[in-house]
Amino acid sequence: MKTAGNNRKTTSNRVALYGLLIALAFVLSYVETLFPVYLGAPGVKLGLANLVTVIALYGLGVKEAFAINVRVLLSGFTFGNMSSILFGMAGAVLSLFLMAVCKKLRLFDMTGISIIGGVAHNIGQFLVAAFVTKTFGVFSYLPVLLIAGTVAGALIGLLGGIILKRISRILPKG
């Protein structure tokens, strides 16, 4: 039987965990700004902060992963501008939605779902870019970013699996 004290402790522990995960994703977003990558198309990144999202999706749940994605807003306000927030949110929402659906339907393992997330993130951003620029010319960069999203998603998924195994004992149950 749970007591009020135990419920408060559990709630406090969850809030602290979510705060740490948001902070970690925020720091990883910053670290990524220190090492810009150019592979023939603008916007190619490893997506280190998405590592936290994938771990949250598998270790905590969809609602929790969505809450942790608030880091996109924090990163945008801190390191970017309204445009980067718009692009980041479009990618993050589409990415998390598709990852959650694929996870629920058990279509892929963590690495496959992370790849879906990486690719969906790029597609979400391109949809916003096409809307903003009122041209489909931006999609000429899409093949490069789809390959980059696939590679980055695979790396994030593999690393996420390794990390999740190591930290699963400290994550809240249920």
PDB file of C-alpha atoms in Angstrom:
ATOM      1  CA  MET A   1       0.000   0.000   0.000  1.00  0.00           C
ATOM      2  CA  LYS A   2       1.335   3.398  -1.015  1.00  0.00           C
ATOM      3  CA  THR A   3       1.316   6.214   1.466  1.00  0.00           C
ATOM      4  CA  ALA A   4       1.146   9.935   0.750  1.00  0.00           C
ATOM      5  CA  GLY A   5       4.830  10.218   1.629  1.00  0.00           C
ATOM      6  CA  ASN A   6       5.770   7.529  -0.878  1.00  0.00           C
ATOM      7  CA  ASN A   7       3.669   9.193  -3.584  1.00  0.00           C
ATOM      8  CA  ARG A   8       5.415  12.520  -2.977  1.00  0.00           C
ATOM      9  CA  LYS A   9       8.807  10.828  -3.084  1.00  0.00           C
ATOM     10  CA  THR A  10       7.922   9.052  -6.329  1.00  0.00           C
ATOM     11  CA  THR A  11       6.645  12.307  -7.852  1.00  0.00           C
ATOM     12  CA  SER A  12       9.758  14.157  -6.707  1.00  0.00           C
ATOM     13  CA  ASN A  13      11.980  11.449  -8.143  1.00  0.00           C
ATOM     14  CA  ARG A  14      10.192  11.594 -11.498  1.00  0.00           C
ATOM     15  CA  VAL A  15      10.391  15.386 -11.657  1.00  0.00           C
ATOM     16  CA  ALA A  16      14.099  15.243 -10.838  1.00  0.00           C
ATOM     17  CA  LEU A  17      14.683  12.540 -13.477  1.00  0.00           C
ATOM     18  CA  TYR A  18      12.807  14.499 -16.156  1.00  0.00           C
ATOM     19  CA  GLY A  19      14.738  17.632 -15.230  1.00  0.00           C
ATOM     20  CA  LEU A  20      18.026  15.769 -15.561  1.00  0.00           C
ATOM     21  CA  LEU A  21      17.019  14.294 -18.916  1.00  0.00           C
ATOM     22  CA  ILE A  22      15.918  17.683 -20.252  1.00  0.00           C
ATOM     23  CA  ALA A  23      19.184  19.208 -19.042  1.00  0.00           C
ATOM     24  CA  LEU A  24      21.180  16.399 -20.652  1.00  0.00           C
ATOM     25  CA  ALA A  25      19.364  16.850 -23.975  1.00  0.00           C
ATOM     26  CA  PHE A  26      19.905  20.604 -23.718  1.00  0.00           C
ATOM     27  CA  VAL A  27      23.646  20.162 -23.127  1.00  0.00           C
ATOM     28  CA  LEU A  28      23.899  17.661 -25.993  1.00  0.00           C
ATOM     29  CA  SER A  29      22.150  20.202 -28.262  1.00  0.00           C
ATOM     30  CA  TYR A  30      24.760  22.753 -27.274  1.00  0.00           C
ATOM     31  CA  VAL A  31      27.656  20.354 -27.820  1.00  0.00           C
ATOM     32  CA  GLU A  32      26.359  19.727 -31.315  1.00  0.00           C
ATOM     33  CA  THR A  33      26.523  23.441 -32.126  1.00  0.00           C
ATOM     34  CA  LEU A  34      30.251  23.351 -31.355  1.00  0.00           C
ATOM     35  CA  PHE A  35      30.959  20.866 -34.163  1.00  0.00           C
ATOM     36  CA  PRO A  36      29.112  21.955 -37.307  1.00  0.00           C
ATOM     37  CA  VAL A  37      29.028  19.345 -40.064  1.00  0.00           C
ATOM     38  CA  TYR A  38      28.619  20.070 -43.748  1.00  0.00           C
ATOM     39  CA  LEU A  39      27.996  17.107 -46.011  1.00  0.00           C
ATOM     40  CA  GLY A  40      26.648  18.845 -49.100  1.00  0.00           C
ATOM     41  CA  ALA A  41      23.397  19.981 -47.524  1.00  0.00           C
ATOM     42  CA  PRO A  42      22.523  22.383 -44.726  1.00  0.00           C
ATOM     43  CA  GLY A  43      21.215  20.975 -41.465  1.00  0.00           C
ATOM     44  CA  VAL A  44      23.111  17.697 -41.244  1.00  0.00           C
ATOM     45  CA  LYS A  45      23.593  16.818 -37.572  1.00  0.00           C
ATOM     46  CA  LEU A  46      24.097  13.668 -35.573  1.00  0.00           C
ATOM     47  CA  GLY A  47      21.124  14.502 -33.350  1.00  0.00           C
ATOM     48  CA  LEU A  48      22.796  13.799 -30.025  1.00  0.00           C
ATOM     49  CA  ALA A  49      19.838  15.208 -28.082  1.00  0.00           C
ATOM     50  CA  ASN A  50      17.610  12.657 -29.801  1.00  0.00           C
ATOM     51  CA  LEU A  51      19.516  10.041 -27.843  1.00  0.00           C
ATOM     52  CA  VAL A  52      17.712  11.277 -24.744  1.00  0.00           C
ATOM     53  CA  THR A  53      14.356  11.184 -26.552  1.00  0.00           C
ATOM     54  CA  VAL A  54      14.855   7.581 -27.693  1.00  0.00           C
ATOM     55  CA  ILE A  55      15.935   6.505 -24.213  1.00  0.00           C
ATOM     56  CA  ALA A  56      12.921   8.294 -22.704  1.00  0.00           C
ATOM     57  CA  LEU A  57      10.565   6.686 -25.226  1.00  0.00           C
ATOM     58  CA  TYR A  58      11.780   3.202 -24.345  1.00  0.00           C
ATOM     59  CA  GLY A  59      12.597   3.694 -20.686  1.00  0.00           C
ATOM     60  CA  LEU A  60       9.722   5.928 -19.602  1.00  0.00           C
ATOM     61  CA  GLY A  61       6.982   6.175 -22.217  1.00  0.00           C
ATOM     62  CA  VAL A  62       5.530   8.327 -24.973  1.00  0.00           C
ATOM     63  CA  LYS A  63       4.099  11.104 -22.773  1.00  0.00           C
ATOM     64  CA  GLU A  64       7.373  11.397 -20.906  1.00  0.00           C
ATOM     65  CA  ALA A  65       9.411  11.483 -24.127  1.00  0.00           C
ATOM     66  CA  PHE A  66       7.106  14.206 -25.438  1.00  0.00           C
ATOM     67  CA  ALA A  67       7.582  16.228 -22.248  1.00  0.00           C
ATOM     68  CA  ILE A  68      11.338  15.851 -22.511  1.00  0.00           C
ATOM     69  CA  ASN A  69      11.195  17.172 -26.077  1.00  0.00           C
ATOM     70  CA  VAL A  70      10.568  20.606 -24.555  1.00  0.00           C
ATOM     71  CA  ARG A  71      14.324  20.845 -24.935  1.00  0.00           C
ATOM     72  CA  VAL A  72      13.700  21.805 -28.586  1.00  0.00           C
ATOM     73  CA  LEU A  73      12.116  25.032 -27.362  1.00  0.00           C
ATOM     74  CA  LEU A  74      14.884  25.639 -24.830  1.00  0.00           C
ATOM     75  CA  SER A  75      17.578  25.011 -27.429  1.00  0.00           C
ATOM     76  CA  GLY A  76      15.846  27.218 -29.960  1.00  0.00           C
ATOM     77  CA  PHE A  77      15.485  30.126 -27.554  1.00  0.00           C
ATOM     78  CA  THR A  78      19.072  29.735 -26.353  1.00  0.00           C
ATOM     79  CA  PHE A  79      21.040  28.829 -29.482  1.00  0.00           C
ATOM     80  CA  GLY A  80      18.725  29.804 -32.331  1.00  0.00           C
ATOM     81  CA  ASN A  81      15.744  31.909 -33.263  1.00  0.00           C
ATOM     82  CA  MET A  82      12.031  31.534 -34.006  1.00  0.00           C
ATOM     83  CA  SER A  83      12.833  29.917 -37.329  1.00  0.00           C
ATOM     84  CA  SER A  84      14.999  27.257 -35.705  1.00  0.00           C
ATOM     85  CA  ILE A  85      12.251  26.632 -33.134  1.00  0.00           C
ATOM     86  CA  LEU A  86       9.672  26.177 -35.890  1.00  0.00           C
ATOM     87  CA  PHE A  87      11.904  23.796 -37.845  1.00  0.00           C
ATOM     88  CA  GLY A  88      12.999  21.942 -34.713  1.00  0.00           C
ATOM     89  CA  MET A  89       9.459  21.482 -33.414  1.00  0.00           C
ATOM     90  CA  ALA A  90       8.202  20.243 -36.783  1.00  0.00           C
ATOM     91  CA  GLY A  91      10.968  17.651 -36.895  1.00  0.00           C
ATOM     92  CA  ALA A  92      10.604  16.677 -33.247  1.00  0.00           C
ATOM     93  CA  VAL A  93       6.820  16.257 -33.336  1.00  0.00           C
ATOM     94  CA  LEU A  94       6.757  14.203 -36.542  1.00  0.00           C
ATOM     95  CA  SER A  95       9.736  12.162 -35.391  1.00  0.00           C
ATOM     96  CA  LEU A  96       8.316  11.318 -31.968  1.00  0.00           C
ATOM     97  CA  PHE A  97       4.870  10.597 -33.399  1.00  0.00           C
ATOM     98  CA  LEU A  98       6.209   8.090 -35.941  1.00  0.00           C
ATOM     99  CA  MET A  99       8.593   6.508 -33.434  1.00  0.00           C
ATOM    100  CA  ALA A 100       5.748   6.065 -30.940  1.00  0.00           C
ATOM    101  CA  VAL A 101       3.458   4.506 -33.555  1.00  0.00           C
ATOM    102  CA  CYS A 102       6.172   2.140 -34.819  1.00  0.00           C
ATOM    103  CA  LYS A 103       7.088   1.175 -31.257  1.00  0.00           C
ATOM    104  CA  LYS A 104       3.454   0.505 -30.327  1.00  0.00           C
ATOM    105  CA  LEU A 105       2.973  -1.625 -33.451  1.00  0.00           C
ATOM    106  CA  ARG A 106       6.296  -3.377 -32.778  1.00  0.00           C
ATOM    107  CA  LEU A 107       7.418  -2.786 -36.353  1.00  0.00           C
ATOM    108  CA  PHE A 108      11.123  -2.386 -35.596  1.00  0.00           C
ATOM    109  CA  ASP A 109      13.651  -2.658 -32.805  1.00  0.00           C
ATOM    110  CA  MET A 110      15.091   0.413 -31.087  1.00  0.00           C
ATOM    111  CA  THR A 111      17.633   1.012 -33.848  1.00  0.00           C
ATOM    112  CA  GLY A 112      15.009   0.800 -36.581  1.00  0.00           C
ATOM    113  CA  ILE A 113      12.703   3.138 -34.707  1.00  0.00           C
ATOM    114  CA  SER A 114      15.539   5.577 -34.151  1.00  0.00           C
ATOM    115  CA  ILE A 115      16.226   5.523 -37.902  1.00  0.00           C
ATOM    116  CA  ILE A 116      12.527   6.281 -38.516  1.00  0.00           C
ATOM    117  CA  GLY A 117      12.910   9.161 -36.065  1.00  0.00           C
ATOM    118  CA  GLY A 118      16.001  10.558 -37.775  1.00  0.00           C
ATOM    119  CA  VAL A 119      14.423  10.406 -41.216  1.00  0.00           C
ATOM    120  CA  ALA A 120      11.072  11.778 -39.982  1.00  0.00           C
ATOM    121  CA  HIS A 121      12.837  14.666 -38.270  1.00  0.00           C
ATOM    122  CA  ASN A 122      14.383  15.697 -41.587  1.00  0.00           C
ATOM    123  CA  ILE A 123      11.093  15.278 -43.466  1.00  0.00           C
ATOM    124  CA  GLY A 124       9.260  17.404 -40.890  1.00  0.00           C
ATOM    125  CA  GLN A 125      11.800  20.160 -41.303  1.00  0.00           C
ATOM    126  CA  PHE A 126      11.603  19.972 -45.093  1.00  0.00           C
ATOM    127  CA  LEU A 127       7.822  20.233 -45.029  1.00  0.00           C
ATOM    128  CA  VAL A 128       8.140  23.449 -43.021  1.00  0.00           C
ATOM    129  CA  ALA A 129      10.881  24.718 -45.345  1.00  0.00           C
ATOM    130  CA  ALA A 130       8.701  24.065 -48.405  1.00  0.00           C
ATOM    131  CA  PHE A 131       5.797  25.864 -46.733  1.00  0.00           C
ATOM    132  CA  VAL A 132       7.919  28.860 -45.679  1.00  0.00           C
ATOM    133  CA  THR A 133       9.705  29.246 -49.012  1.00  0.00           C
ATOM    134  CA  LYS A 134       6.610  28.272 -51.047  1.00  0.00           C
ATOM    135  CA  THR A 135       8.769  26.050 -53.240  1.00  0.00           C
ATOM    136  CA  PHE A 136       9.540  22.377 -53.467  1.00  0.00           C
ATOM    137  CA  GLY A 137      13.109  23.212 -54.538  1.00  0.00           C
ATOM    138  CA  VAL A 138      14.253  22.644 -50.963  1.00  0.00           C
ATOM    139  CA  PHE A 139      13.589  18.931 -51.477  1.00  0.00           C
ATOM    140  CA  SER A 140      16.680  18.727 -53.714  1.00  0.00           C
ATOM    141  CA  TYR A 141      18.651  18.386 -50.461  1.00  0.00           C
ATOM    142  CA  LEU A 142      16.398  15.611 -49.184  1.00  0.00           C
ATOM    143  CA  PRO A 143      18.374  12.592 -50.488  1.00  0.00           C
ATOM    144  CA  VAL A 144      21.490  13.709 -48.627  1.00  0.00           C
ATOM    145  CA  LEU A 145      19.528  14.366 -45.445  1.00  0.00           C
ATOM    146  CA  LEU A 146      17.662  11.053 -45.692  1.00  0.00           C
ATOM    147  CA  ILE A 147      20.980   9.224 -45.839  1.00  0.00           C
ATOM    148  CA  ALA A 148      22.328  11.337 -42.980  1.00  0.00           C
ATOM    149  CA  GLY A 149      19.127  10.735 -40.967  1.00  0.00           C
ATOM    150  CA  THR A 150      19.433   7.004 -41.540  1.00  0.00           C
ATOM    151  CA  VAL A 151      23.070   6.854 -40.457  1.00  0.00           C
ATOM    152  CA  ALA A 152      22.559   9.172 -37.475  1.00  0.00           C
ATOM    153  CA  GLY A 153      19.385   7.344 -36.459  1.00  0.00           C
ATOM    154  CA  ALA A 154      21.207   4.006 -36.556  1.00  0.00           C
ATOM    155  CA  LEU A 155      24.063   5.328 -34.406  1.00  0.00           C
ATOM    156  CA  ILE A 156      21.672   6.953 -31.916  1.00  0.00           C
ATOM    157  CA  GLY A 157      19.542   3.782 -31.757  1.00  0.00           C
ATOM    158  CA  LEU A 158      22.532   1.514 -31.142  1.00  0.00           C
ATOM    159  CA  LEU A 159      23.965   3.826 -28.493  1.00  0.00           C
ATOM    160  CA  GLY A 160      20.515   4.254 -26.931  1.00  0.00           C
ATOM    161  CA  GLY A 161      20.156   0.482 -26.590  1.00  0.00           C
ATOM    162  CA  ILE A 162      23.511   0.217 -24.845  1.00  0.00           C
ATOM    163  CA  ILE A 163      22.732   3.078 -22.472  1.00  0.00           C
ATOM    164  CA  LEU A 164      19.202   1.868 -21.721  1.00  0.00           C
ATOM    165  CA  LYS A 165      20.525  -1.537 -20.648  1.00  0.00           C
ATOM    166  CA  ARG A 166      22.894   0.165 -18.227  1.00  0.00           C
ATOM    167  CA  ILE A 167      20.402   2.585 -16.695  1.00  0.00           C
ATOM    168  CA  SER A 168      17.177   0.549 -16.772  1.00  0.00           C
ATOM    169  CA  ARG A 169      17.493  -0.356 -13.098  1.00  0.00           C
ATOM    170  CA  ILE A 170      17.288   3.303 -12.057  1.00  0.00           C
ATOM    171  CA  LEU A 171      14.291   4.190 -14.223  1.00  0.00           C
ATOM    172  CA  PRO A 172      10.875   4.281 -12.567  1.00  0.00           C
ATOM    173  CA  LYS A 173       8.718   1.217 -13.115  1.00  0.00           C
ATOM    174  CA  GLY A 174       5.364   1.586 -14.852  1.00  0.00           C
TER     175      GLY A 174
END
